[in-house]
PDB file of C-alpha atoms in Angstrom:
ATOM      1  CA  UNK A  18     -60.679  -6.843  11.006  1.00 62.00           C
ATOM      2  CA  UNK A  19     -60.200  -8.334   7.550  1.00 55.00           C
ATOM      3  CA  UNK A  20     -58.747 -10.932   6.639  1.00 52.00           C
ATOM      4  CA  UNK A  21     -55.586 -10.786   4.294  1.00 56.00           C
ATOM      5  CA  UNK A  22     -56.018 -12.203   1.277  1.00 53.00           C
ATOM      6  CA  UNK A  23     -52.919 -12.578  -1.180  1.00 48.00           C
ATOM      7  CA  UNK A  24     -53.278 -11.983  -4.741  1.00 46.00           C
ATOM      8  CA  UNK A  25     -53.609 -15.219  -6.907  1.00 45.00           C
ATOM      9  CA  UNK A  26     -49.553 -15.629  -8.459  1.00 41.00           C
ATOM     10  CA  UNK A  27     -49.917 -16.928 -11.918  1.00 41.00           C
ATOM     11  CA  UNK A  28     -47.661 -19.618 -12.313  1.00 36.00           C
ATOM     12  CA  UNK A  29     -45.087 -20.129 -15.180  1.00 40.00           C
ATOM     13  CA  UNK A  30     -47.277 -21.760 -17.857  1.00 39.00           C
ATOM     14  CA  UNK A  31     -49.971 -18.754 -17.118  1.00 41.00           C
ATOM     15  CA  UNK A  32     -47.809 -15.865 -16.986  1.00 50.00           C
ATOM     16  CA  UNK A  33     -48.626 -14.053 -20.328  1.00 61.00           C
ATOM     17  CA  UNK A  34     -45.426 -13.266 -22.351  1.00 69.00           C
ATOM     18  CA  UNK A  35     -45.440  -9.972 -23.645  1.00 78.00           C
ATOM     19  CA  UNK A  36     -46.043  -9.549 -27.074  1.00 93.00           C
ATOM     20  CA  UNK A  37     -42.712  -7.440 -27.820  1.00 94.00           C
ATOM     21  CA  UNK A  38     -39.824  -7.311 -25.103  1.00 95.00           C
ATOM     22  CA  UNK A  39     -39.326  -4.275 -22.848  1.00 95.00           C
ATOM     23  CA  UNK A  40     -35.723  -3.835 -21.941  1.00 96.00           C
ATOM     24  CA  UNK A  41     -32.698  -3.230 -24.328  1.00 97.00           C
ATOM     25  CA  UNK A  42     -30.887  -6.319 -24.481  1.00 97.00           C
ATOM     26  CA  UNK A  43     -33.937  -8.583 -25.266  1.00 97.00           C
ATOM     27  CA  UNK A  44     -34.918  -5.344 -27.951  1.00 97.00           C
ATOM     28  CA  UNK A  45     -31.534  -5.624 -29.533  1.00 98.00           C
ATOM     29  CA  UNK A  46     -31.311  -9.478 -29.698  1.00 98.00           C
ATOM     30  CA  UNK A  47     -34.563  -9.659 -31.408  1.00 98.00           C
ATOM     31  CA  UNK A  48     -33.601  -6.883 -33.920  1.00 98.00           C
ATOM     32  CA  UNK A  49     -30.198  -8.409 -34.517  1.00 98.00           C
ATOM     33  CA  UNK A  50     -32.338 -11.833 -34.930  1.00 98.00           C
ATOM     34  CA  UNK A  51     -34.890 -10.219 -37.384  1.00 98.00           C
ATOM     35  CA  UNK A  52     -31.700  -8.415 -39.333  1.00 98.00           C
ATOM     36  CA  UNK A  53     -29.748 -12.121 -39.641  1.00 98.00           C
ATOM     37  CA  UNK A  54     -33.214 -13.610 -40.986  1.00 97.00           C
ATOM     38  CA  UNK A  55     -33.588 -10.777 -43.578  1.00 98.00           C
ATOM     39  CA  UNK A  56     -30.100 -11.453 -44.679  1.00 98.00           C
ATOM     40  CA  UNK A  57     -30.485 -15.053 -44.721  1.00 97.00           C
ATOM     41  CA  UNK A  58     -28.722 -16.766 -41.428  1.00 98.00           C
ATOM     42  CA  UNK A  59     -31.166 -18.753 -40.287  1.00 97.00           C
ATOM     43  CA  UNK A  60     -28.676 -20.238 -37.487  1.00 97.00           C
ATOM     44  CA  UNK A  61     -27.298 -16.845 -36.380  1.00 98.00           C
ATOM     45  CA  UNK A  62     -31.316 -15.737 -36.284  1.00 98.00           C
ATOM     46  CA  UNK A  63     -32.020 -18.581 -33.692  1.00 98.00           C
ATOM     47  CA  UNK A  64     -29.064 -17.827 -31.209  1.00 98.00           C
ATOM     48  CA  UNK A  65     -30.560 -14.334 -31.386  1.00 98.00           C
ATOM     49  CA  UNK A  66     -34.068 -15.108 -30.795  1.00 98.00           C
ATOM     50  CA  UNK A  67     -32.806 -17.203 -27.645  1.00 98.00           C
ATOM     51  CA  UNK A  68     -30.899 -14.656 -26.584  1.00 98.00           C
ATOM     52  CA  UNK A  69     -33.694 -12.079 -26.694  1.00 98.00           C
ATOM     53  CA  UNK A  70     -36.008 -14.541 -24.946  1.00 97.00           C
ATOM     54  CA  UNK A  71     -33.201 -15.352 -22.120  1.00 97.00           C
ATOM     55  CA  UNK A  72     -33.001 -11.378 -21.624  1.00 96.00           C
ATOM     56  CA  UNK A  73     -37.083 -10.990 -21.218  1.00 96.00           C
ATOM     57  CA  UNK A  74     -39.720 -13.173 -22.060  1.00 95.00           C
ATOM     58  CA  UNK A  75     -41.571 -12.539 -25.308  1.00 96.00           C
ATOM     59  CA  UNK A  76     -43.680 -13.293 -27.450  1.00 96.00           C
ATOM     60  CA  UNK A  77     -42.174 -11.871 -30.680  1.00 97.00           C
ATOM     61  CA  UNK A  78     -39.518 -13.659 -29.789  1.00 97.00           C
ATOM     62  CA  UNK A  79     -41.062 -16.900 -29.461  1.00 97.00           C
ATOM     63  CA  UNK A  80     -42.866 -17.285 -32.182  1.00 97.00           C
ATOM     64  CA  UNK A  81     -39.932 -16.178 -34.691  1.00 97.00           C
ATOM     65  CA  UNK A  82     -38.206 -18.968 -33.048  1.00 98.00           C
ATOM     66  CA  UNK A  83     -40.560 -21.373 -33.888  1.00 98.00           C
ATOM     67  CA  UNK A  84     -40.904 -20.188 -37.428  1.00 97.00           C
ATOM     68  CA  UNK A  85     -36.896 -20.242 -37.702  1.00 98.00           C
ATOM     69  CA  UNK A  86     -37.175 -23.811 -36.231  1.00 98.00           C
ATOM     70  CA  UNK A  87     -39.879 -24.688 -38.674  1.00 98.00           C
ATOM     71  CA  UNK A  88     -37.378 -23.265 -41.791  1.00 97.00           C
ATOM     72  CA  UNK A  89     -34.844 -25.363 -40.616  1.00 97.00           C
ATOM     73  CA  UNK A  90     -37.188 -28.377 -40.998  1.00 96.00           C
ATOM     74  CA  UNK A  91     -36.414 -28.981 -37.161  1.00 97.00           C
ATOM     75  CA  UNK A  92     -39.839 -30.750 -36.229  1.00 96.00           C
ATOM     76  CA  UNK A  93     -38.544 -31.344 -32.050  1.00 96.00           C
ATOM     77  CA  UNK A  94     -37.243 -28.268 -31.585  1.00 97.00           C
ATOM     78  CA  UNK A  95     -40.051 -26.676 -33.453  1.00 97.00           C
ATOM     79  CA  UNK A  96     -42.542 -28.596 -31.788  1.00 97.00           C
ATOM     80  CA  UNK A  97     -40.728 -27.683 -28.666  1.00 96.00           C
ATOM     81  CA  UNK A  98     -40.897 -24.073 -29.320  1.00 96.00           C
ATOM     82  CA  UNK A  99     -44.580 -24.374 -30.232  1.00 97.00           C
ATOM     83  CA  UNK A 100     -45.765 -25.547 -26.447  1.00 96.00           C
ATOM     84  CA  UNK A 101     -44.493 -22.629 -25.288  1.00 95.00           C
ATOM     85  CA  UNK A 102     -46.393 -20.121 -27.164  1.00 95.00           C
ATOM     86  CA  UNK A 103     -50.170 -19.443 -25.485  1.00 94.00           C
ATOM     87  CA  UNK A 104     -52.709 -21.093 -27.335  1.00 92.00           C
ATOM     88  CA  UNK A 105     -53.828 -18.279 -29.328  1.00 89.00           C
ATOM     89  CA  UNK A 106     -50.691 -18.204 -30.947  1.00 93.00           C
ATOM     90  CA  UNK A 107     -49.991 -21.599 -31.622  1.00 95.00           C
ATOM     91  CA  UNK A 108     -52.583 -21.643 -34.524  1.00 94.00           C
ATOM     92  CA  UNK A 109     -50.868 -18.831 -36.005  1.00 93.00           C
ATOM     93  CA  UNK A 110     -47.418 -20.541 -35.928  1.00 95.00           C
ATOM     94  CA  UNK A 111     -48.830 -23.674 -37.227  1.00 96.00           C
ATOM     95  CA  UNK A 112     -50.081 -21.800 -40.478  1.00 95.00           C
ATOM     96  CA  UNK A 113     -46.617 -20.069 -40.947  1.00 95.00           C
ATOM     97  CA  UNK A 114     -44.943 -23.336 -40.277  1.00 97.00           C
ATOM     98  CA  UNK A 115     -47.026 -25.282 -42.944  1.00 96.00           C
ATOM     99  CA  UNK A 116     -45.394 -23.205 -45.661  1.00 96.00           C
ATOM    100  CA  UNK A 117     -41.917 -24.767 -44.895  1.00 96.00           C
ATOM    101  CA  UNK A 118     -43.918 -28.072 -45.271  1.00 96.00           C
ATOM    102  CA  UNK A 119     -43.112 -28.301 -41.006  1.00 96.00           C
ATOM    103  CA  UNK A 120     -46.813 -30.163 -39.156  1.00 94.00           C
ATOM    104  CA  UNK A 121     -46.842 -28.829 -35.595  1.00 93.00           C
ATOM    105  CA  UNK A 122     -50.371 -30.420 -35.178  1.00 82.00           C
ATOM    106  CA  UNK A 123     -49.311 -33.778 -34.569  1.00 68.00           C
TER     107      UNK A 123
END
């Protein structure tokens, strides 16, 4: 007889967010937050982006909300943001963030 042996659960910080969300609501929250960006609400864009993350986990998601963050000159919240991205993306979010003069390296 074997012995069961359970599946190793990943636990929150290892659980890879997927790169764009899955179900509707979190789709439609990041579209609407990628439509207010394009048209220039920066604020409305963030209550979007949390909303689509709230809905589903995601990576899109995430990192837009960091750059938003970053645009707003919002260093704690960006920084915030930032820690939760995998560290493969964090590089990537630093770079974008350096263009609105925004350090996430410290």
């Amino acid at each position: 007889v074997k012995p069961l042996v359970k599946p190793p659960v990943a636990s929150a910080t290892e659980k890879k967010l997927s790169d764009e969300p899955t179900k509707a609501p979190s789709i439609d929250a990041l579209a609407q937050a990628r439509a207010a960006l394009a048209s220039g609400n920066v604020d409305e864009a963030v209550r979007k982006a949390q909303r689509s993350i709230k809905e589903e986990s995601n990576l899109a998601a995430q990192l837009l909300l960091t750059e938003l963050r970053c645009r707003q000159k919002d260093l704690g919240n960006a920084r915030s943001e930032w820690e939760k991205l995998p560290r493969s993306q964090q590089r990537k979010a630093e770079k974008v963030c350096q263009k609105y003069e925004v350090d996430l390296s410290l």
